[in-house]
Short mmCIF file of C-alpha atoms in Angstrom, two decimals:
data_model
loop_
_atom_site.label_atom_id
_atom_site.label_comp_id
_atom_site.label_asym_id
_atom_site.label_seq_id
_atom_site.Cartn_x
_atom_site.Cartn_y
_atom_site.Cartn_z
CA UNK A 3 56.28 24.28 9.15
CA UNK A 4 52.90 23.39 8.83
CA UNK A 5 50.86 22.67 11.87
CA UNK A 6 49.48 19.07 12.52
CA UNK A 7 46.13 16.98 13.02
CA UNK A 8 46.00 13.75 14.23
CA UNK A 9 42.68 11.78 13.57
CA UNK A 10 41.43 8.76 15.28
CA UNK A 11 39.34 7.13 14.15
CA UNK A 12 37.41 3.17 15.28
CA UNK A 13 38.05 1.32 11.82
CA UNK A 14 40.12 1.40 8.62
CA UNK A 15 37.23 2.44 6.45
CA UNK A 16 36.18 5.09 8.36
CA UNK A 17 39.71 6.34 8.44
CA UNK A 18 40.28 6.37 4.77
CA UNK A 19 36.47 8.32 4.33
CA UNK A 20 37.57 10.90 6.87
CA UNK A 21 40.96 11.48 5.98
CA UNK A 22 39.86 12.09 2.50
CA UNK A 23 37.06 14.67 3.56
CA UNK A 24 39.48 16.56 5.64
CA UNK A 25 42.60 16.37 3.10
CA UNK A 26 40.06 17.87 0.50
CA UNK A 27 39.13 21.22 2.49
CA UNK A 28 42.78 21.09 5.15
CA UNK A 29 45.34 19.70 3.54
CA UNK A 30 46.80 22.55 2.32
CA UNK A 31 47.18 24.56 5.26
CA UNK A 32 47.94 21.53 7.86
CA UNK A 33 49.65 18.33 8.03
CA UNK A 34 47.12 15.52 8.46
CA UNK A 35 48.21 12.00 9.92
CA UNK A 36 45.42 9.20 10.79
CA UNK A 37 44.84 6.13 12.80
CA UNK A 38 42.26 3.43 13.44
CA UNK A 39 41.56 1.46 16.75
CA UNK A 40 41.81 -1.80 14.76
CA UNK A 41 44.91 -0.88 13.24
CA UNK A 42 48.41 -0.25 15.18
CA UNK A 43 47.77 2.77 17.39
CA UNK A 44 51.02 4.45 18.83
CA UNK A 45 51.85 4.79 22.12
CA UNK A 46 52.61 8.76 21.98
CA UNK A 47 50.42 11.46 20.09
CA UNK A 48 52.54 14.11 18.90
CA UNK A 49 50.09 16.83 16.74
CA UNK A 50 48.78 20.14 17.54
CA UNK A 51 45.09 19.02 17.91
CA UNK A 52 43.64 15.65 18.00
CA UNK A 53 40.33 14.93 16.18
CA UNK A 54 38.14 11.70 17.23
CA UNK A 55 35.62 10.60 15.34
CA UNK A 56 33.45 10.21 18.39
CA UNK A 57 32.98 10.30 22.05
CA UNK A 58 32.84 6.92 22.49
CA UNK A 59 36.42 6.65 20.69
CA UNK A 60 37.85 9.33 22.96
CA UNK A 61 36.40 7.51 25.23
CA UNK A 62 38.35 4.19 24.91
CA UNK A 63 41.80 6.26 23.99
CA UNK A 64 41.90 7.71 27.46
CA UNK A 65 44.20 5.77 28.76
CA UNK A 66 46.09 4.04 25.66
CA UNK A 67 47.14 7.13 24.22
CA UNK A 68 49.66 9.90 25.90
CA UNK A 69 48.18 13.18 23.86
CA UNK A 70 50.45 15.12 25.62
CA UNK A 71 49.38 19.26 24.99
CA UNK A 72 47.30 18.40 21.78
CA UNK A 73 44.17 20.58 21.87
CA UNK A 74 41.56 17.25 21.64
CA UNK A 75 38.13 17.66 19.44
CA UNK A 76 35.38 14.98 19.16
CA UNK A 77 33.98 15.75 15.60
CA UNK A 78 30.34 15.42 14.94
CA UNK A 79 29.04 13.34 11.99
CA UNK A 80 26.55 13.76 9.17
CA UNK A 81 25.08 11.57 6.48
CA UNK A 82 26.97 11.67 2.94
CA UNK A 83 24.81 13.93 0.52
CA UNK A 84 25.28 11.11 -1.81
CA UNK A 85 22.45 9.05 0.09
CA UNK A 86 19.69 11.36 0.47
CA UNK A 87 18.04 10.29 -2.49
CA UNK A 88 17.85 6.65 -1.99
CA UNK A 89 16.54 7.26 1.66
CA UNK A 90 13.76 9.97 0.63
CA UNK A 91 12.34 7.46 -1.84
CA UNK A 92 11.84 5.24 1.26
CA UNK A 93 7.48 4.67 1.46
CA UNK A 94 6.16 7.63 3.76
CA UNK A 95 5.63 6.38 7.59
CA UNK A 96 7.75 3.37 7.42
CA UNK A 97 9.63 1.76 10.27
CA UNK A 98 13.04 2.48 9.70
CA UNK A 99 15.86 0.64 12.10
CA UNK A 100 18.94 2.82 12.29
CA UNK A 101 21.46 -0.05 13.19
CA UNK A 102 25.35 1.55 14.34
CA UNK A 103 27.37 -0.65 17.06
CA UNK A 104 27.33 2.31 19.25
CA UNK A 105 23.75 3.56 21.39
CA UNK A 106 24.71 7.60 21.34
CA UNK A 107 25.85 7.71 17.90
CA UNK A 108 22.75 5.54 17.00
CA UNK A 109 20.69 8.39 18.63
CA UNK A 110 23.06 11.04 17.06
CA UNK A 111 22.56 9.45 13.74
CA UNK A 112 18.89 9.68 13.80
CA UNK A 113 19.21 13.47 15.06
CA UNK A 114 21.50 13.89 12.06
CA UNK A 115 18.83 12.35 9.48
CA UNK A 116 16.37 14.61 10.86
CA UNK A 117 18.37 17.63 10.34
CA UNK A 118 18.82 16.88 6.51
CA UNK A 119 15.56 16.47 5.80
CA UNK A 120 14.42 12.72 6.12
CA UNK A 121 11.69 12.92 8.70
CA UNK A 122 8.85 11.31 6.71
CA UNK A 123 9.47 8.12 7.86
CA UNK A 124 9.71 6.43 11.64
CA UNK A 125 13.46 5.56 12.68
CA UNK A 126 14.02 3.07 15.56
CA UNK A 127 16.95 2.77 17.08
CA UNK A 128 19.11 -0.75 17.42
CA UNK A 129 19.69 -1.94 20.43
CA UNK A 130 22.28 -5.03 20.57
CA UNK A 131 20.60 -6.67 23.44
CA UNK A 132 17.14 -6.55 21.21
CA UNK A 133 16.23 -9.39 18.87
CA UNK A 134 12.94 -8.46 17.49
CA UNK A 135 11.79 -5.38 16.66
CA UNK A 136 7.98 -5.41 15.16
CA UNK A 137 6.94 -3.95 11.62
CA UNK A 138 10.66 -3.32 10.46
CA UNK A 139 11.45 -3.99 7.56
CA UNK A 140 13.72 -1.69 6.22
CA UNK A 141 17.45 -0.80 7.93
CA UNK A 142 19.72 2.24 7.39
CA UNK A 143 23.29 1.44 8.55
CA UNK A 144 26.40 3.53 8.35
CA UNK A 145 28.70 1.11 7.16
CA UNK A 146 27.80 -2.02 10.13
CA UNK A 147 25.24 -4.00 7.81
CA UNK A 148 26.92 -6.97 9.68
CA UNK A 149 25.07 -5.98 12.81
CA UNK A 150 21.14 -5.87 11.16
CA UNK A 151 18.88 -8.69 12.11
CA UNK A 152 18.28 -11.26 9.86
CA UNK A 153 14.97 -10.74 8.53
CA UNK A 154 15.24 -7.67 7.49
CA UNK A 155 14.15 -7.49 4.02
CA UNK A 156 15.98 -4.26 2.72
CA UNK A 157 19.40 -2.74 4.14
CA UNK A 158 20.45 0.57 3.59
CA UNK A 159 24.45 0.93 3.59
CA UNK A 160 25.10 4.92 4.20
CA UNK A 161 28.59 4.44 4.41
CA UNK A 162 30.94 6.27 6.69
CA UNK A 163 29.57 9.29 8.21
CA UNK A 164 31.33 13.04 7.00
CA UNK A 165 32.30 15.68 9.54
CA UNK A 166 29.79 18.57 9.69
CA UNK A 167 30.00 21.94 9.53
CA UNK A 168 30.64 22.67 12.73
CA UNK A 169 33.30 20.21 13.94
CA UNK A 170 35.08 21.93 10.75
CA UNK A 171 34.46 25.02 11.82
CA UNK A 172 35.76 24.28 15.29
CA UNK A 173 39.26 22.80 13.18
CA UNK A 174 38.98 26.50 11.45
CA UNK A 175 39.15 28.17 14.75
CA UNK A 176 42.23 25.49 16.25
CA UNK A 177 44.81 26.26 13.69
CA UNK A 178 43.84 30.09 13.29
CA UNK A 179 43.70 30.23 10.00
CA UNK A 180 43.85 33.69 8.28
CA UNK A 181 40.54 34.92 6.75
CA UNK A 182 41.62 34.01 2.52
CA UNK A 183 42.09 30.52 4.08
CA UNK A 184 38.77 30.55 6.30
CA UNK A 185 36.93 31.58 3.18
CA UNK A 186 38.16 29.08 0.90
CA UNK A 187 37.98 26.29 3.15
CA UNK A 188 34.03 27.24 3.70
CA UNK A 189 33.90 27.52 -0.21
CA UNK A 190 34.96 23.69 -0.57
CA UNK A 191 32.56 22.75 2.03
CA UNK A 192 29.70 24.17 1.29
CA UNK A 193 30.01 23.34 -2.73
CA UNK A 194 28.70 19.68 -0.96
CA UNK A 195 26.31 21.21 1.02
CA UNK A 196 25.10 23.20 -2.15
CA UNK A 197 24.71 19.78 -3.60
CA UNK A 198 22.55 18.16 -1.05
CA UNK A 199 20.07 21.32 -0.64
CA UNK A 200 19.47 21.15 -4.51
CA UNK A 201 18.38 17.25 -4.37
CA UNK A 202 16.35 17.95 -1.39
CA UNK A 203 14.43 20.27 -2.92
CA UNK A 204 14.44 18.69 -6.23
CA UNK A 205 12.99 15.59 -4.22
CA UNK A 206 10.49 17.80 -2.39
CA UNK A 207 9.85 19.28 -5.62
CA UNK A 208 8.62 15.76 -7.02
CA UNK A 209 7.05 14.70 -4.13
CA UNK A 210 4.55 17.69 -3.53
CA UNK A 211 3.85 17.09 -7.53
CA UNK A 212 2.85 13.53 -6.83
CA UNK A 213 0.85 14.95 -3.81
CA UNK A 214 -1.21 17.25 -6.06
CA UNK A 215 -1.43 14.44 -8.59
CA UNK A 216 -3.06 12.23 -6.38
CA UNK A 217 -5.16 14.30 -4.88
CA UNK A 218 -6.29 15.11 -8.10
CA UNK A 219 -7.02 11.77 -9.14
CA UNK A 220 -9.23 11.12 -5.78
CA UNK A 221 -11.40 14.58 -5.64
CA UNK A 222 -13.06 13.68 -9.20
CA UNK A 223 -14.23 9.93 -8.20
CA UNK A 224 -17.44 9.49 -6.93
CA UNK A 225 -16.50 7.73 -4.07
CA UNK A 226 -15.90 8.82 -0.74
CA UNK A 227 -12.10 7.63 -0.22
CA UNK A 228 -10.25 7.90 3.59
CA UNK A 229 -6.77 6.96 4.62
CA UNK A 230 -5.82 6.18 8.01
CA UNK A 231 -2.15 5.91 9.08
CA UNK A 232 -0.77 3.47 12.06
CA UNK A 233 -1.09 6.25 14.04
CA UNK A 234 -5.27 6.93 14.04
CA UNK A 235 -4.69 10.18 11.49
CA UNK A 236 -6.16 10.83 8.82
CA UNK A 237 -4.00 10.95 5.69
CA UNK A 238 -6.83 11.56 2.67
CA UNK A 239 -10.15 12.76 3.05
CA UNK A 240 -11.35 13.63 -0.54
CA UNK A 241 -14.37 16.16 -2.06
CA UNK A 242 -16.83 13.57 -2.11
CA UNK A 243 -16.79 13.10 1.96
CA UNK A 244 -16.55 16.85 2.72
CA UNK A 245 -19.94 16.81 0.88
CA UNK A 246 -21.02 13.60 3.21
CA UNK A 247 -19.51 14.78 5.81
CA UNK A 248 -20.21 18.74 5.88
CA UNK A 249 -16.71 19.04 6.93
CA UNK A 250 -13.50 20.47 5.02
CA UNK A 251 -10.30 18.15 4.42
CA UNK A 252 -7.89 20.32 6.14
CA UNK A 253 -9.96 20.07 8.94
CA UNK A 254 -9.98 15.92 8.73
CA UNK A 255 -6.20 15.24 7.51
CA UNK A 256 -3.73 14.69 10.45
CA UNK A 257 -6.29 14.38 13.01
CA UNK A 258 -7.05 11.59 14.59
CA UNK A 259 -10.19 9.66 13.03
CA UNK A 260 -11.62 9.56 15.99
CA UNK A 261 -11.83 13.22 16.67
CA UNK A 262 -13.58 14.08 13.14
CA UNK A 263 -15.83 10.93 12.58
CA UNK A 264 -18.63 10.82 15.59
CA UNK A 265 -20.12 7.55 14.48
CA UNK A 266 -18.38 5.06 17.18
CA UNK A 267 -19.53 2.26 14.82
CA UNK A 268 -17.97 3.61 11.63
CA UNK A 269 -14.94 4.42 13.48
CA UNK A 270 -14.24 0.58 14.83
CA UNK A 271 -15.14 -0.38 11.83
CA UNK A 272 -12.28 1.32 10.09
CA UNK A 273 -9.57 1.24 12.63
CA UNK A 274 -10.30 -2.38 14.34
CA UNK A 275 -12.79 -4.87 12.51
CA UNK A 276 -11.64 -7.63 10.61
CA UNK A 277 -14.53 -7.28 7.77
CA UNK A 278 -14.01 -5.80 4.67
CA UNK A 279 -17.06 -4.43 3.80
CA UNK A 280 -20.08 -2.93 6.10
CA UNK A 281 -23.37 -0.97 5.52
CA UNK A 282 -24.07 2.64 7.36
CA UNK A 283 -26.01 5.15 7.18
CA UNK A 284 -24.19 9.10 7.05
CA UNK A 285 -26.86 11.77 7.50
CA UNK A 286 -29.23 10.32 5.41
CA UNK A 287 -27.17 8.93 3.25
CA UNK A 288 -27.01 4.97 2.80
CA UNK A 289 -23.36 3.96 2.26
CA UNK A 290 -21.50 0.50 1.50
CA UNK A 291 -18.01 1.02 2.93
CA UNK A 292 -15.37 -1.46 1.61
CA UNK A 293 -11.90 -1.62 3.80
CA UNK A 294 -8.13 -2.34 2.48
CA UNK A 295 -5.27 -2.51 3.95
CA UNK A 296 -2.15 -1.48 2.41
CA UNK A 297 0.52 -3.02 4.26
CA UNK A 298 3.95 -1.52 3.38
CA UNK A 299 2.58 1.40 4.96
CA UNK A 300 0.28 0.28 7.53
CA UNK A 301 -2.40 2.41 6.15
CA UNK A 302 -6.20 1.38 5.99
CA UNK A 303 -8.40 2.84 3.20
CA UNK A 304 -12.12 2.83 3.51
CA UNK A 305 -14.01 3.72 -0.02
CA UNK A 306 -17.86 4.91 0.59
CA UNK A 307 -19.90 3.37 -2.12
CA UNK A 308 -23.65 4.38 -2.21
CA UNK A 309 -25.99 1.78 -1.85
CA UNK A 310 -27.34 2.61 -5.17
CA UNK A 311 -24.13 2.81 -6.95
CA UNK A 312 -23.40 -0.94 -5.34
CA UNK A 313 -26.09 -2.37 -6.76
CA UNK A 314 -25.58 -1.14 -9.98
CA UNK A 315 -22.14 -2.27 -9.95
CA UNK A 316 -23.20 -5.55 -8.81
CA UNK A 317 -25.69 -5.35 -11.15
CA UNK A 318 -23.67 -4.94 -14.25
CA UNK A 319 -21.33 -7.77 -12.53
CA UNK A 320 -24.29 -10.19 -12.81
CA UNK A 321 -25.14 -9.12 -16.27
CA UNK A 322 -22.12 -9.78 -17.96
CA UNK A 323 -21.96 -13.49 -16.03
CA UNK A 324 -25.72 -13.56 -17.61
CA UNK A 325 -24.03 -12.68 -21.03
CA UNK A 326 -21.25 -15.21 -20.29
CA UNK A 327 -24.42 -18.00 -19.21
CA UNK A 328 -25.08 -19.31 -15.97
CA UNK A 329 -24.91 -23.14 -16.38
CA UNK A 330 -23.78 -26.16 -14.79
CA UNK A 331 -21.07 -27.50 -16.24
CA UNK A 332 -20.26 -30.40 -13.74
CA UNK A 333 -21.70 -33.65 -13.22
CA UNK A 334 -21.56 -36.63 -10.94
CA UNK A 335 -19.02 -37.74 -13.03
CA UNK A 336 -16.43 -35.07 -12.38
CA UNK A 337 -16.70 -36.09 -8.28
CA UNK A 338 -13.76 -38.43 -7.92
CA UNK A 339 -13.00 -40.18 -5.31
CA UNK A 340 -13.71 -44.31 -3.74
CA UNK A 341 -14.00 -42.85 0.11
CA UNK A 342 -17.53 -44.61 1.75
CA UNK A 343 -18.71 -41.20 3.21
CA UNK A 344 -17.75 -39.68 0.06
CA UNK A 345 -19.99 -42.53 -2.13
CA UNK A 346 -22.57 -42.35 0.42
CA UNK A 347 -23.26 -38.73 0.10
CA UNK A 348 -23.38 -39.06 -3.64
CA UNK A 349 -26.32 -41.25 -3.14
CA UNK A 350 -28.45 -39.69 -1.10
CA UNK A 351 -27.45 -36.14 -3.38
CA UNK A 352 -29.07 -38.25 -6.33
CA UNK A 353 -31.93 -39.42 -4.61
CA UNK A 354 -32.63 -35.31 -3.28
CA UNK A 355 -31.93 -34.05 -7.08
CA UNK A 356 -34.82 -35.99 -8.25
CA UNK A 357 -36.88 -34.46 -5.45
CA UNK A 358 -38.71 -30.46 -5.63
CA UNK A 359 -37.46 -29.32 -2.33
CA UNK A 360 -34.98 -26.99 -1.23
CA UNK A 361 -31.00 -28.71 -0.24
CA UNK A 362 -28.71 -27.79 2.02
CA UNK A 363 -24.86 -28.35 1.67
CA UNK A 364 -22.89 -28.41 4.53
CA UNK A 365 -19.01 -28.29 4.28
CA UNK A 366 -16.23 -26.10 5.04
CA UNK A 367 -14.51 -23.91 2.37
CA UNK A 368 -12.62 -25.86 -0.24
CA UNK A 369 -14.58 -29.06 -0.07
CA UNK A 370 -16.96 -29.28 -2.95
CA UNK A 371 -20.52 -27.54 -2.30
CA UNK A 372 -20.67 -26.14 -5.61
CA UNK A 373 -19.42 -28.88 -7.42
CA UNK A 374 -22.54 -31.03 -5.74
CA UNK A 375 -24.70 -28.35 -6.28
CA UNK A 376 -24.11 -28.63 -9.94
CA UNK A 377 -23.67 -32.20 -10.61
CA UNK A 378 -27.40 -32.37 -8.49
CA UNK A 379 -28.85 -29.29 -11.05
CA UNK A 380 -27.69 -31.46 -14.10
CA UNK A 381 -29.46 -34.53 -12.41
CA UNK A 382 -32.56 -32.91 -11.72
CA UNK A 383 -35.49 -32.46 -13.65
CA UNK A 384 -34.08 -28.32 -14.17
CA UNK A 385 -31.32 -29.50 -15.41
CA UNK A 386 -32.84 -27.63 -18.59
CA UNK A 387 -33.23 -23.82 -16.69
CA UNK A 388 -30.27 -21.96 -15.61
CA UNK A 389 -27.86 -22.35 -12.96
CA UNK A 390 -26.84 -19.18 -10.96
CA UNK A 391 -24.06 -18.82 -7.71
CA UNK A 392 -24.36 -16.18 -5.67
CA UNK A 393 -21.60 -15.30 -2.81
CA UNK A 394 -23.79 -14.13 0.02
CA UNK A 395 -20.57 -13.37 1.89
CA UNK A 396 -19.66 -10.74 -0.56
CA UNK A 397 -22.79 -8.35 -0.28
CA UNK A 398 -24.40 -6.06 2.63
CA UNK A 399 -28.23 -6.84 4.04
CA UNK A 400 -29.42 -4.25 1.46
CA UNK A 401 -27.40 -5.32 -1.66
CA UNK A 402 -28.34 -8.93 -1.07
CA UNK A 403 -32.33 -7.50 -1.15
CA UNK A 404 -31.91 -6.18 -4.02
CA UNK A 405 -30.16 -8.53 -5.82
CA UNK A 406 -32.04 -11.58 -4.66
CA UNK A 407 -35.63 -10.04 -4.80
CA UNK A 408 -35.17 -7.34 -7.47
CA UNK A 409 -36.71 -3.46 -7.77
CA UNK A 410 -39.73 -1.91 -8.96
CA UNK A 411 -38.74 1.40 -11.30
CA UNK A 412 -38.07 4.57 -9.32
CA UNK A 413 -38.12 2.44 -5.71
CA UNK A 414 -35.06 4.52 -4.86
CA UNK A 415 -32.90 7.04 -5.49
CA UNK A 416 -31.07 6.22 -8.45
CA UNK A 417 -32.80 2.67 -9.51
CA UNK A 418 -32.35 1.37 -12.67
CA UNK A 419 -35.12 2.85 -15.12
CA UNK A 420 -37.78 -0.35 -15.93
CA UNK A 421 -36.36 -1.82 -12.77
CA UNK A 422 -34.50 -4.59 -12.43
CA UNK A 423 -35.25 -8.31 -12.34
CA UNK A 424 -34.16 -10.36 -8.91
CA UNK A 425 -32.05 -13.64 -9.07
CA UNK A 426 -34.56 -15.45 -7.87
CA UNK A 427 -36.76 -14.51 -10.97
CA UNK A 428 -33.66 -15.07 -13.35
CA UNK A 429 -33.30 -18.62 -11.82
CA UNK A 430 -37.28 -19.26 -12.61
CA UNK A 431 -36.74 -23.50 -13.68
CA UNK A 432 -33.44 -23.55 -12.70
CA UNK A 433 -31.31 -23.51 -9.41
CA UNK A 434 -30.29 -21.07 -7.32
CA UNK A 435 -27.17 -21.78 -5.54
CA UNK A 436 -26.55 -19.20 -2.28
CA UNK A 437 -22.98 -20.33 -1.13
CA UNK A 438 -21.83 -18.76 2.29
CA UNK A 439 -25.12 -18.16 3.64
CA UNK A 440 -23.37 -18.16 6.99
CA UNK A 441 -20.98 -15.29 6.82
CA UNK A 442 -22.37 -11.97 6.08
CA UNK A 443 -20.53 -8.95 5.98
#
């Protein structure tokens, strides 16, 4: 007669899941009956070892159950190898909530995800008594989506967590089976474990291929690139700032930016300050550094731009508006609107458009300073010369200079050969319209 396991189990589903797994490698040698705590439980155990599916289940069947002599196991649980993939495709350093209606086996699950493999990304465990939990936005669940918070954009259903190896190996040991049946039992299992160590390393095998792909693409720009995690480390450091920097990569990436960059300035500037875009100066070297943030991974990138290689960007910028034409294409006309103050301030605009002085347009964003700065350039006597906008907001101290005021040929490092006409110049009988001239970068 064959000997007999009793599993118990806190739900149907994970019932079904588990009796399955264990009727796949055991149920030839044993007799395997099952039952779940929201199902009919009977009042008397009668098996040669009982198998929960955790503590906190043995935990509640202390005193509902009479086990009797049954040798009692509390199995230990692993992820299915069927959703490794879909969880190692999750974006590196992400908040991950790891929601199960139990606190140990929440902690247990995490432990488990480590031990597979998934440890580029941050899990946080649920708590029921917490609402809110800050930056998530993805959750992994083992079968209790009905438990995630609302707002979380993307759930992860796991499914039922498998026995692992070593609460089967602890079955292997109750029953004494012979060493054929040990053998073959470990054969079955590890056919799934076979399975998951080929997709991890296919997956690592991709991922270390993007790496080098990337880092490819970065070292032959001529920009300085850096990449800053949420935690202050740096996660990129190309070729073009070990030159600026005198200072390997591998000594840079996973450090803390602080601990590699001296400059306090350039430091706050990356990690803290709210503008995009700032001027510095790195051992000589006069940089424009321009700040993103990219957000699914909380990760700021800085890209060092040499002055030089600014203007001439912004330079090229302005000549193809040139090509385009810089003109005025609205008039008073195309300024709607039967308000007083509005009506009013047409007027005395008309009266300063026939005048040779500089204007100034107050207004916040939105409200129509270049539309009045155009309708006045076609109602002045330049309505003939060109009309050219320039966002002050948008370029450093230096840029601006050079921009506004032009270069002589061979002024600097890398000036355009014949150098290069200022805006001012370019606007000679026309209008020059500086919008923003109160935020600068």
């Amino acid at each position: 007669m064959k000997k007999k396991l009793v599993l118990i189990t806190g739900s149907k589903q994970t019932r079904i899941i588990l009796h399955n797994q264990l009727k796949e490698l055991l149920g030839d040698y044993i007799s395997i009956e099952c039952f779940a705590i929201d199902e009919e439980l009977p009042g008397k155990i009668d098996g040669d070892v009982v198998l929960y599916s955790s503590e906190s289940i043995k935990h509640e069947m202390k005193d509902r159950l009479d086990v009797q002599h049954a040798h009692e196991i509390v199995g230990n649980r692993t992820i299915h190898h069927k959703h490794i993939n879909e969880l190692l495709k999750i974006p590196a350093h992400t908040k991950v909530l790891i929601v199960n209606d139990d606190d140990k086996e929440t902690l247990k699950l995490i432990e488990s995800l480590y031990q597979v493999g998934i440890n580029h990304v941050q899990f946080i465990p649920f708590k029921k008594q917490k609402t809110y939990y800050e930056g998530v936005e993805i959750a992994v669940s083992p079968g209790e989506v009905h438990l995630c918070p609302p707002y979380v954009k993307h759930v992860i259903d796991i499914g039922v967590r498998l026995f692992d190896m070593a609460t089967i190996f602890e079955l292997i040991k109750s029953f004494g089976f012979n060493q054929s049946n040990h053998s073959i039992i470990w054969d079955r299992y590890l056919r799934n474990i076979i399975v998951l160590q080929k997709k991890l390393i296919e997956a690592e095998g991709q991922m270390k291929e993007l790496h080098l792909h990337v880092k490819s693409i970065v070292n032959v720009v001529e920009d300085g690139i850096l990449a800053v995690d949420f935690n202050r480390k740096i996660t990129l450091f190309n070729k073009r700032l070990e030159s600026l920097f005198q200072l390997a990569s591998s000594d840079a990436i996973d450090h803390e930016i602080q601990s590699v960059i001296s400059n306090k300035s350039l430091v706050e500037f990356i990690i803290s300050s709210n503008e995009k875009s700032q001027y510095f100066n790195i051992n000589g070297y006069e940089m424009v550094i321009y700040k993103s943030m990219i957000h699914e991974s909380n990760t700021t990138v800085a890209t060092f731009k040499s002055v030089n290689q600014a203007v001439e960007i912004e330079g090229k910028a302005q000549s193809e508006l040139r090509k385009n034409g810089f003109s005025a294409k609205y008039n008073y006309q195309d300024i709607i609107g039967e308000h007083p103050a509005l009506l009013k301030t047409i007027g005395i605009s008309q009266k300063m458009a026939a005048a040779e002085y500089p204007i100034l347009i107050q207004g916040e964003t939105g409200t129509g300073k270049e539309l009045f700065a155009q309708a006045i350039h076609n109602h002045s006597t330049r309505k003939n010369g060109p009309f050219l906008a320039v966002n002050c907001s948008a370029m450093t101290d230096t840029l601006l200079e050079s921009e506004l005021f032009g270069y002589e040929e061979a002024s600097f490092t890398g000036a355009q050969k014949g150098g290069k006409k200022g805006l001012f110049e370019s606007a000679d009988k026309g209008t020059i319209f500086l919008d923003e001239i109160g935020v600068r970068p």
